[in-house]
C-alpha cells in the first residue's frame, strides 16, 4: 500500500459530511486505515462504506458525541478492541454553527457551539494523546479544525468565532506540551468551503463573500482535506503549532 500515510491508523470526527467526509476519503486514498466518527451514525457508516469500496482496508465507523467525555472514552475503547492500538493520526472536524446576532443569541446556543467546537476538540485531543503516550508510541499528528472566522470575526457568529479562535490557540499550546512525546498539533483555518454547513447562508451574503476571495470562487471540501492529509503525514514532520489558512486568499 503506497501513499503518504500508508499503514497508519487515522481517527476523523465529523466524518458524516463536508470536510470530515472528504478527509476520510483522502486519508484512505493515501493508504491509512480510517475510523470515521460522527454523532450522525448513519452518515459516518455511509462514508466508511464508500471508502471501503474504493480502498479496501480495515476501515471502521463509530458514533460519537465529542462534547461528552464518556462518549469519547467509549470510542477509544472500541478502537483499542478493534485495532489493539490508538490512532496516531487524529483529525477533529466535528463542528456546529448556531448563528444569530449577539443581542438575540441565546445562552443555550452560545454554550452548545463552545461545547462541540472547543470543548469537543479538547476532550478528543486529551483522550487520544493520553492513549498514545501511555502506549509508548512516540509519534503522532493531531489536526484541529479552526476557521478564518476565528481570526477575522463575522456578523452573527460571535459564538462560532470565539470557539474557533479558541481551537487555534488551544492547538498552539498543545503543540508546546506534546512535542516531547513526538506528537505534532496543527490547525487548519478554512475560508468559505461548500459544505452542508454553508448551504444555509443566504445567496445575497454568499455573493458579498465571493467578492472578498482572491481566487474568485468558493473552496471544495477535498481542497481542505488535501492540506489535512499533508499535516497528518511525515511530509510535514517539522510543521508544529502552525495555523494553515485554506481560504483562496480571503
PDB file of C-alpha atoms in Angstrom:
ATOM      1  CA  UNK A   1       0.000   0.000   0.000  1.00  0.00           C
ATOM      2  CA  UNK A   2       1.525   3.303  -1.083  1.00  0.00           C
ATOM      3  CA  UNK A   3       0.551   6.815  -0.026  1.00  0.00           C
ATOM      4  CA  UNK A   4       1.793   9.482   2.343  1.00  0.00           C
ATOM      5  CA  UNK A   5       0.029   7.927   5.371  1.00  0.00           C
ATOM      6  CA  UNK A   6       0.282   4.274   4.302  1.00  0.00           C
ATOM      7  CA  UNK A   7      -0.384   1.798   7.116  1.00  0.00           C
ATOM      8  CA  UNK A   8      -1.275   4.464   9.680  1.00  0.00           C
ATOM      9  CA  UNK A   9      -4.409   4.385  11.806  1.00  0.00           C
ATOM     10  CA  UNK A  10      -6.408   7.614  11.471  1.00  0.00           C
ATOM     11  CA  UNK A  11      -9.365   8.889  13.512  1.00  0.00           C
ATOM     12  CA  UNK A  12     -11.630  11.544  11.950  1.00  0.00           C
ATOM     13  CA  UNK A  13     -14.521  13.200  13.790  1.00  0.00           C
ATOM     14  CA  UNK A  14     -17.279  14.906  11.807  1.00  0.00           C
ATOM     15  CA  UNK A  15     -16.940  12.096   9.253  1.00  0.00           C
ATOM     16  CA  UNK A  16     -20.562  12.088   8.082  1.00  0.00           C
ATOM     17  CA  UNK A  17     -20.304  15.081   5.730  1.00  0.00           C
ATOM     18  CA  UNK A  18     -18.356  18.058   4.441  1.00  0.00           C
ATOM     19  CA  UNK A  19     -14.663  18.391   5.260  1.00  0.00           C
ATOM     20  CA  UNK A  20     -14.747  15.377   7.617  1.00  0.00           C
ATOM     21  CA  UNK A  21     -16.068  13.066   4.894  1.00  0.00           C
ATOM     22  CA  UNK A  22     -13.573  14.420   2.344  1.00  0.00           C
ATOM     23  CA  UNK A  23     -10.744  13.906   4.852  1.00  0.00           C
ATOM     24  CA  UNK A  24     -11.710  10.253   5.315  1.00  0.00           C
ATOM     25  CA  UNK A  25     -11.653   9.809   1.535  1.00  0.00           C
ATOM     26  CA  UNK A  26      -8.241  11.432   1.059  1.00  0.00           C
ATOM     27  CA  UNK A  27      -6.612   9.615   4.001  1.00  0.00           C
ATOM     28  CA  UNK A  28      -7.952   6.275   2.743  1.00  0.00           C
ATOM     29  CA  UNK A  29      -6.641   7.044  -0.753  1.00  0.00           C
ATOM     30  CA  UNK A  30      -3.249   7.772   0.824  1.00  0.00           C
ATOM     31  CA  UNK A  31      -3.155   4.358   2.500  1.00  0.00           C
ATOM     32  CA  UNK A  32      -4.463   4.987   6.027  1.00  0.00           C
ATOM     33  CA  UNK A  33      -6.871   2.771   7.931  1.00  0.00           C
ATOM     34  CA  UNK A  34      -9.698   5.212   8.714  1.00  0.00           C
ATOM     35  CA  UNK A  35     -12.021   5.386  11.709  1.00  0.00           C
ATOM     36  CA  UNK A  36     -14.900   7.696  10.790  1.00  0.00           C
ATOM     37  CA  UNK A  37     -16.746   9.094  13.801  1.00  0.00           C
ATOM     38  CA  UNK A  38     -19.828  11.290  13.955  1.00  0.00           C
ATOM     39  CA  UNK A  39     -22.934  11.957  16.036  1.00  0.00           C
ATOM     40  CA  UNK A  40     -24.767  11.064  12.804  1.00  0.00           C
ATOM     41  CA  UNK A  41     -24.024   7.325  12.906  1.00  0.00           C
ATOM     42  CA  UNK A  42     -25.697   6.604   9.553  1.00  0.00           C
ATOM     43  CA  UNK A  43     -23.680   9.325   7.813  1.00  0.00           C
ATOM     44  CA  UNK A  44     -20.403   8.015   9.256  1.00  0.00           C
ATOM     45  CA  UNK A  45     -21.337   4.484   8.131  1.00  0.00           C
ATOM     46  CA  UNK A  46     -22.022   5.725   4.607  1.00  0.00           C
ATOM     47  CA  UNK A  47     -18.639   7.467   4.476  1.00  0.00           C
ATOM     48  CA  UNK A  48     -16.819   4.323   5.582  1.00  0.00           C
ATOM     49  CA  UNK A  49     -18.818   2.063   3.243  1.00  0.00           C
ATOM     50  CA  UNK A  50     -17.955   4.317   0.302  1.00  0.00           C
ATOM     51  CA  UNK A  51     -14.220   4.412   1.026  1.00  0.00           C
ATOM     52  CA  UNK A  52     -14.151   0.661   1.727  1.00  0.00           C
ATOM     53  CA  UNK A  53     -15.427   0.012  -1.819  1.00  0.00           C
ATOM     54  CA  UNK A  54     -12.619   2.094  -3.305  1.00  0.00           C
ATOM     55  CA  UNK A  55      -9.815   1.395  -0.844  1.00  0.00           C
ATOM     56  CA  UNK A  56     -10.186  -1.999   0.785  1.00  0.00           C
ATOM     57  CA  UNK A  57      -8.798  -1.774   4.267  1.00  0.00           C
ATOM     58  CA  UNK A  58      -9.972  -2.462   7.783  1.00  0.00           C
ATOM     59  CA  UNK A  59     -11.956   0.825   7.993  1.00  0.00           C
ATOM     60  CA  UNK A  60     -14.437   1.351  10.815  1.00  0.00           C
ATOM     61  CA  UNK A  61     -17.280   3.753  11.686  1.00  0.00           C
ATOM     62  CA  UNK A  62     -18.368   4.763  15.145  1.00  0.00           C
ATOM     63  CA  UNK A  63     -20.941   7.025  16.780  1.00  0.00           C
ATOM     64  CA  UNK A  64     -19.543   9.818  18.947  1.00  0.00           C
ATOM     65  CA  UNK A  65     -20.691  12.878  20.851  1.00  0.00           C
ATOM     66  CA  UNK A  66     -17.434  14.855  21.109  1.00  0.00           C
ATOM     67  CA  UNK A  67     -18.716  17.146  23.877  1.00  0.00           C
ATOM     68  CA  UNK A  68     -19.379  14.143  26.160  1.00  0.00           C
ATOM     69  CA  UNK A  69     -16.242  12.719  27.804  1.00  0.00           C
ATOM     70  CA  UNK A  70     -17.889   9.309  28.396  1.00  0.00           C
ATOM     71  CA  UNK A  71     -18.709   9.018  24.697  1.00  0.00           C
ATOM     72  CA  UNK A  72     -15.121   9.922  23.715  1.00  0.00           C
ATOM     73  CA  UNK A  73     -13.698   7.369  26.188  1.00  0.00           C
ATOM     74  CA  UNK A  74     -16.113   4.732  24.915  1.00  0.00           C
ATOM     75  CA  UNK A  75     -14.987   5.316  21.319  1.00  0.00           C
ATOM     76  CA  UNK A  76     -11.326   4.993  22.309  1.00  0.00           C
ATOM     77  CA  UNK A  77     -12.122   1.644  23.989  1.00  0.00           C
ATOM     78  CA  UNK A  78     -13.874   0.408  20.833  1.00  0.00           C
ATOM     79  CA  UNK A  79     -10.846   1.403  18.741  1.00  0.00           C
ATOM     80  CA  UNK A  80      -8.435  -0.340  21.156  1.00  0.00           C
ATOM     81  CA  UNK A  81     -10.552  -3.515  20.960  1.00  0.00           C
ATOM     82  CA  UNK A  82     -10.676  -3.389  17.176  1.00  0.00           C
ATOM     83  CA  UNK A  83      -7.065  -2.414  16.386  1.00  0.00           C
ATOM     84  CA  UNK A  84      -5.124  -3.119  19.623  1.00  0.00           C
ATOM     85  CA  UNK A  85      -3.560   0.366  19.418  1.00  0.00           C
ATOM     86  CA  UNK A  86      -4.650   4.012  19.473  1.00  0.00           C
ATOM     87  CA  UNK A  87      -4.685   6.044  16.230  1.00  0.00           C
ATOM     88  CA  UNK A  88      -1.509   8.031  15.544  1.00  0.00           C
ATOM     89  CA  UNK A  89      -3.457  10.443  13.312  1.00  0.00           C
ATOM     90  CA  UNK A  90      -6.328  12.343  14.953  1.00  0.00           C
ATOM     91  CA  UNK A  91      -8.388  14.832  12.939  1.00  0.00           C
ATOM     92  CA  UNK A  92     -11.049  16.949  14.655  1.00  0.00           C
ATOM     93  CA  UNK A  93     -13.597  18.046  12.042  1.00  0.00           C
ATOM     94  CA  UNK A  94     -16.747  17.853  14.196  1.00  0.00           C
ATOM     95  CA  UNK A  95     -18.302  21.295  14.457  1.00  0.00           C
ATOM     96  CA  UNK A  96     -21.617  23.140  14.511  1.00  0.00           C
ATOM     97  CA  UNK A  97     -22.999  26.636  13.981  1.00  0.00           C
ATOM     98  CA  UNK A  98     -25.877  28.320  15.804  1.00  0.00           C
ATOM     99  CA  UNK A  99     -25.793  31.721  14.119  1.00  0.00           C
ATOM    100  CA  UNK A 100     -27.592  34.762  15.447  1.00  0.00           C
ATOM    101  CA  UNK A 101     -26.891  38.414  16.115  1.00  0.00           C
ATOM    102  CA  UNK A 102     -25.262  38.929  19.500  1.00  0.00           C
ATOM    103  CA  UNK A 103     -28.228  40.783  21.003  1.00  0.00           C
ATOM    104  CA  UNK A 104     -30.501  37.863  20.085  1.00  0.00           C
ATOM    105  CA  UNK A 105     -28.094  34.976  20.754  1.00  0.00           C
ATOM    106  CA  UNK A 106     -29.395  32.616  23.431  1.00  0.00           C
ATOM    107  CA  UNK A 107     -27.159  31.328  26.200  1.00  0.00           C
ATOM    108  CA  UNK A 108     -28.040  27.804  25.073  1.00  0.00           C
ATOM    109  CA  UNK A 109     -26.833  28.435  21.501  1.00  0.00           C
ATOM    110  CA  UNK A 110     -23.641  30.059  22.782  1.00  0.00           C
ATOM    111  CA  UNK A 111     -22.914  27.130  25.110  1.00  0.00           C
ATOM    112  CA  UNK A 112     -23.676  24.449  22.525  1.00  0.00           C
ATOM    113  CA  UNK A 113     -21.240  25.864  19.960  1.00  0.00           C
ATOM    114  CA  UNK A 114     -18.463  26.212  22.555  1.00  0.00           C
ATOM    115  CA  UNK A 115     -19.225  22.699  23.847  1.00  0.00           C
ATOM    116  CA  UNK A 116     -18.950  20.958  20.481  1.00  0.00           C
ATOM    117  CA  UNK A 117     -16.314  23.050  18.727  1.00  0.00           C
ATOM    118  CA  UNK A 118     -13.917  23.889  21.564  1.00  0.00           C
ATOM    119  CA  UNK A 119     -14.598  21.511  24.448  1.00  0.00           C
ATOM    120  CA  UNK A 120     -15.101  18.648  21.970  1.00  0.00           C
ATOM    121  CA  UNK A 121     -11.660  19.300  20.470  1.00  0.00           C
ATOM    122  CA  UNK A 122     -10.152  19.390  23.974  1.00  0.00           C
ATOM    123  CA  UNK A 123     -11.764  16.083  25.013  1.00  0.00           C
ATOM    124  CA  UNK A 124     -10.712  14.212  21.869  1.00  0.00           C
ATOM    125  CA  UNK A 125      -7.148  15.564  21.921  1.00  0.00           C
ATOM    126  CA  UNK A 126      -6.675  14.895  25.649  1.00  0.00           C
ATOM    127  CA  UNK A 127      -8.141  11.366  25.487  1.00  0.00           C
ATOM    128  CA  UNK A 128      -6.300  10.231  22.351  1.00  0.00           C
ATOM    129  CA  UNK A 129      -2.972  11.902  23.214  1.00  0.00           C
ATOM    130  CA  UNK A 130      -3.007  10.211  26.623  1.00  0.00           C
ATOM    131  CA  UNK A 131      -3.614   6.847  24.916  1.00  0.00           C
ATOM    132  CA  UNK A 132      -0.664   7.457  22.566  1.00  0.00           C
ATOM    133  CA  UNK A 133       1.670   8.464  25.414  1.00  0.00           C
ATOM    134  CA  UNK A 134       0.542   5.544  27.602  1.00  0.00           C
ATOM    135  CA  UNK A 135       1.123   3.063  24.778  1.00  0.00           C
ATOM    136  CA  UNK A 136       4.661   4.338  24.202  1.00  0.00           C
ATOM    137  CA  UNK A 137       4.005   5.315  20.577  1.00  0.00           C
ATOM    138  CA  UNK A 138       6.268   8.340  20.246  1.00  0.00           C
ATOM    139  CA  UNK A 139       4.874   9.765  17.036  1.00  0.00           C
ATOM    140  CA  UNK A 140       1.530  11.258  16.193  1.00  0.00           C
ATOM    141  CA  UNK A 141      -0.173  14.064  14.317  1.00  0.00           C
ATOM    142  CA  UNK A 142      -3.256  15.933  15.508  1.00  0.00           C
ATOM    143  CA  UNK A 143      -5.045  18.325  13.164  1.00  0.00           C
ATOM    144  CA  UNK A 144      -7.809  20.547  14.565  1.00  0.00           C
ATOM    145  CA  UNK A 145     -10.406  22.429  12.561  1.00  0.00           C
ATOM    146  CA  UNK A 146     -10.254  26.135  13.314  1.00  0.00           C
ATOM    147  CA  UNK A 147     -11.624  28.740  10.876  1.00  0.00           C
ATOM    148  CA  UNK A 148     -10.665  32.024   9.250  1.00  0.00           C
ATOM    149  CA  UNK A 149     -13.727  33.385  11.110  1.00  0.00           C
ATOM    150  CA  UNK A 150     -11.779  32.790  14.337  1.00  0.00           C
ATOM    151  CA  UNK A 151      -9.252  35.357  13.060  1.00  0.00           C
ATOM    152  CA  UNK A 152     -11.385  37.987  11.355  1.00  0.00           C
ATOM    153  CA  UNK A 153     -14.775  37.578  13.064  1.00  0.00           C
ATOM    154  CA  UNK A 154     -18.154  37.602  11.333  1.00  0.00           C
ATOM    155  CA  UNK A 155     -21.549  39.155  11.925  1.00  0.00           C
ATOM    156  CA  UNK A 156     -23.969  36.717  13.510  1.00  0.00           C
ATOM    157  CA  UNK A 157     -21.182  34.339  14.518  1.00  0.00           C
ATOM    158  CA  UNK A 158     -19.813  35.595  17.840  1.00  0.00           C
ATOM    159  CA  UNK A 159     -20.175  32.119  19.360  1.00  0.00           C
ATOM    160  CA  UNK A 160     -18.626  30.341  16.350  1.00  0.00           C
ATOM    161  CA  UNK A 161     -15.762  32.866  16.015  1.00  0.00           C
ATOM    162  CA  UNK A 162     -14.941  32.566  19.728  1.00  0.00           C
ATOM    163  CA  UNK A 163     -14.973  28.762  19.583  1.00  0.00           C
ATOM    164  CA  UNK A 164     -12.672  28.629  16.540  1.00  0.00           C
ATOM    165  CA  UNK A 165     -10.257  31.251  17.890  1.00  0.00           C
ATOM    166  CA  UNK A 166     -10.107  29.031  20.975  1.00  0.00           C
ATOM    167  CA  UNK A 167      -9.342  25.935  18.886  1.00  0.00           C
ATOM    168  CA  UNK A 168      -6.426  27.688  17.175  1.00  0.00           C
ATOM    169  CA  UNK A 169      -4.748  28.800  20.416  1.00  0.00           C
ATOM    170  CA  UNK A 170      -5.593  25.526  22.171  1.00  0.00           C
ATOM    171  CA  UNK A 171      -3.725  23.772  19.346  1.00  0.00           C
ATOM    172  CA  UNK A 172      -0.666  26.023  19.597  1.00  0.00           C
ATOM    173  CA  UNK A 173      -0.494  25.392  23.350  1.00  0.00           C
ATOM    174  CA  UNK A 174      -0.957  21.626  22.977  1.00  0.00           C
ATOM    175  CA  UNK A 175       1.889  21.583  20.425  1.00  0.00           C
ATOM    176  CA  UNK A 176       4.232  23.050  23.055  1.00  0.00           C
ATOM    177  CA  UNK A 177       3.236  20.363  25.576  1.00  0.00           C
ATOM    178  CA  UNK A 178       3.230  17.344  23.254  1.00  0.00           C
ATOM    179  CA  UNK A 179       6.444  17.985  21.321  1.00  0.00           C
ATOM    180  CA  UNK A 180       8.478  15.923  23.789  1.00  0.00           C
ATOM    181  CA  UNK A 181       6.208  12.921  23.097  1.00  0.00           C
ATOM    182  CA  UNK A 182       6.728  13.160  19.335  1.00  0.00           C
ATOM    183  CA  UNK A 183       3.141  14.341  18.826  1.00  0.00           C
ATOM    184  CA  UNK A 184       2.599  17.314  16.495  1.00  0.00           C
ATOM    185  CA  UNK A 185      -0.502  19.544  16.687  1.00  0.00           C
ATOM    186  CA  UNK A 186      -1.581  21.886  13.921  1.00  0.00           C
ATOM    187  CA  UNK A 187      -4.780  23.660  12.954  1.00  0.00           C
ATOM    188  CA  UNK A 188      -6.372  24.338   9.598  1.00  0.00           C
ATOM    189  CA  UNK A 189      -8.342  27.541   9.006  1.00  0.00           C
ATOM    190  CA  UNK A 190     -10.768  27.053   6.123  1.00  0.00           C
ATOM    191  CA  UNK A 191     -12.410  30.024   4.458  1.00  0.00           C
ATOM    192  CA  UNK A 192     -15.713  29.697   2.620  1.00  0.00           C
ATOM    193  CA  UNK A 193     -15.995  25.991   1.734  1.00  0.00           C
ATOM    194  CA  UNK A 194     -19.064  24.485   0.043  1.00  0.00           C
ATOM    195  CA  UNK A 195     -20.393  22.106   2.728  1.00  0.00           C
ATOM    196  CA  UNK A 196     -23.814  21.366   4.285  1.00  0.00           C
ATOM    197  CA  UNK A 197     -22.870  23.937   6.944  1.00  0.00           C
ATOM    198  CA  UNK A 198     -22.525  26.780   4.417  1.00  0.00           C
ATOM    199  CA  UNK A 199     -25.606  25.837   2.373  1.00  0.00           C
ATOM    200  CA  UNK A 200     -27.817  27.683   4.873  1.00  0.00           C
ATOM    201  CA  UNK A 201     -26.145  31.051   4.145  1.00  0.00           C
ATOM    202  CA  UNK A 202     -28.427  33.390   2.121  1.00  0.00           C
ATOM    203  CA  UNK A 203     -27.426  33.940  -1.544  1.00  0.00           C
ATOM    204  CA  UNK A 204     -27.046  37.694  -1.023  1.00  0.00           C
ATOM    205  CA  UNK A 205     -24.440  37.065   1.697  1.00  0.00           C
ATOM    206  CA  UNK A 206     -22.700  34.438  -0.474  1.00  0.00           C
ATOM    207  CA  UNK A 207     -22.269  36.924  -3.323  1.00  0.00           C
ATOM    208  CA  UNK A 208     -20.834  39.524  -0.954  1.00  0.00           C
ATOM    209  CA  UNK A 209     -18.411  36.935   0.427  1.00  0.00           C
ATOM    210  CA  UNK A 210     -17.299  35.920  -3.062  1.00  0.00           C
ATOM    211  CA  UNK A 211     -16.033  39.451  -3.724  1.00  0.00           C
ATOM    212  CA  UNK A 212     -13.574  39.062  -0.810  1.00  0.00           C
ATOM    213  CA  UNK A 213     -11.929  35.882  -2.198  1.00  0.00           C
ATOM    214  CA  UNK A 214      -8.879  36.388  -4.442  1.00  0.00           C
ATOM    215  CA  UNK A 215      -9.423  33.047  -6.244  1.00  0.00           C
ATOM    216  CA  UNK A 216     -12.942  34.288  -7.093  1.00  0.00           C
ATOM    217  CA  UNK A 217     -14.619  31.002  -6.141  1.00  0.00           C
ATOM    218  CA  UNK A 218     -15.627  29.010  -3.084  1.00  0.00           C
ATOM    219  CA  UNK A 219     -13.468  26.135  -1.838  1.00  0.00           C
ATOM    220  CA  UNK A 220     -14.240  22.433  -2.059  1.00  0.00           C
ATOM    221  CA  UNK A 221     -14.051  20.117   0.990  1.00  0.00           C
ATOM    222  CA  UNK A 222     -11.359  17.983  -0.689  1.00  0.00           C
ATOM    223  CA  UNK A 223      -9.116  21.058  -1.030  1.00  0.00           C
ATOM    224  CA  UNK A 224      -9.065  21.331   2.759  1.00  0.00           C
ATOM    225  CA  UNK A 225      -8.717  17.543   3.112  1.00  0.00           C
ATOM    226  CA  UNK A 226      -5.538  17.524   0.993  1.00  0.00           C
ATOM    227  CA  UNK A 227      -3.914  20.013   3.402  1.00  0.00           C
ATOM    228  CA  UNK A 228      -5.051  17.921   6.380  1.00  0.00           C
ATOM    229  CA  UNK A 229      -3.509  14.791   4.817  1.00  0.00           C
ATOM    230  CA  UNK A 230      -0.203  16.644   4.361  1.00  0.00           C
ATOM    231  CA  UNK A 231      -0.236  17.717   8.023  1.00  0.00           C
ATOM    232  CA  UNK A 232      -1.110  14.163   9.081  1.00  0.00           C
ATOM    233  CA  UNK A 233       1.841  12.733   7.165  1.00  0.00           C
ATOM    234  CA  UNK A 234       5.589  12.686   7.780  1.00  0.00           C
ATOM    235  CA  UNK A 235       5.980  15.111   4.872  1.00  0.00           C
ATOM    236  CA  UNK A 236       5.155  17.852   7.397  1.00  0.00           C
ATOM    237  CA  UNK A 237       7.478  16.436  10.087  1.00  0.00           C
ATOM    238  CA  UNK A 238       8.764  19.888  11.164  1.00  0.00           C
ATOM    239  CA  UNK A 239       5.405  21.676  10.977  1.00  0.00           C
ATOM    240  CA  UNK A 240       4.139  22.015  14.553  1.00  0.00           C
ATOM    241  CA  UNK A 241       1.891  24.551  16.272  1.00  0.00           C
ATOM    242  CA  UNK A 242       1.045  26.040  12.877  1.00  0.00           C
ATOM    243  CA  UNK A 243      -2.228  27.524  11.627  1.00  0.00           C
ATOM    244  CA  UNK A 244      -2.658  26.962   7.924  1.00  0.00           C
ATOM    245  CA  UNK A 245      -5.221  29.090   6.090  1.00  0.00           C
ATOM    246  CA  UNK A 246      -7.133  27.440   3.247  1.00  0.00           C
ATOM    247  CA  UNK A 247      -9.174  30.419   2.086  1.00  0.00           C
ATOM    248  CA  UNK A 248      -8.427  31.077  -1.588  1.00  0.00           C
ATOM    249  CA  UNK A 249      -6.894  34.354  -0.429  1.00  0.00           C
ATOM    250  CA  UNK A 250      -9.727  35.909   1.564  1.00  0.00           C
TER     251      UNK A 250
END
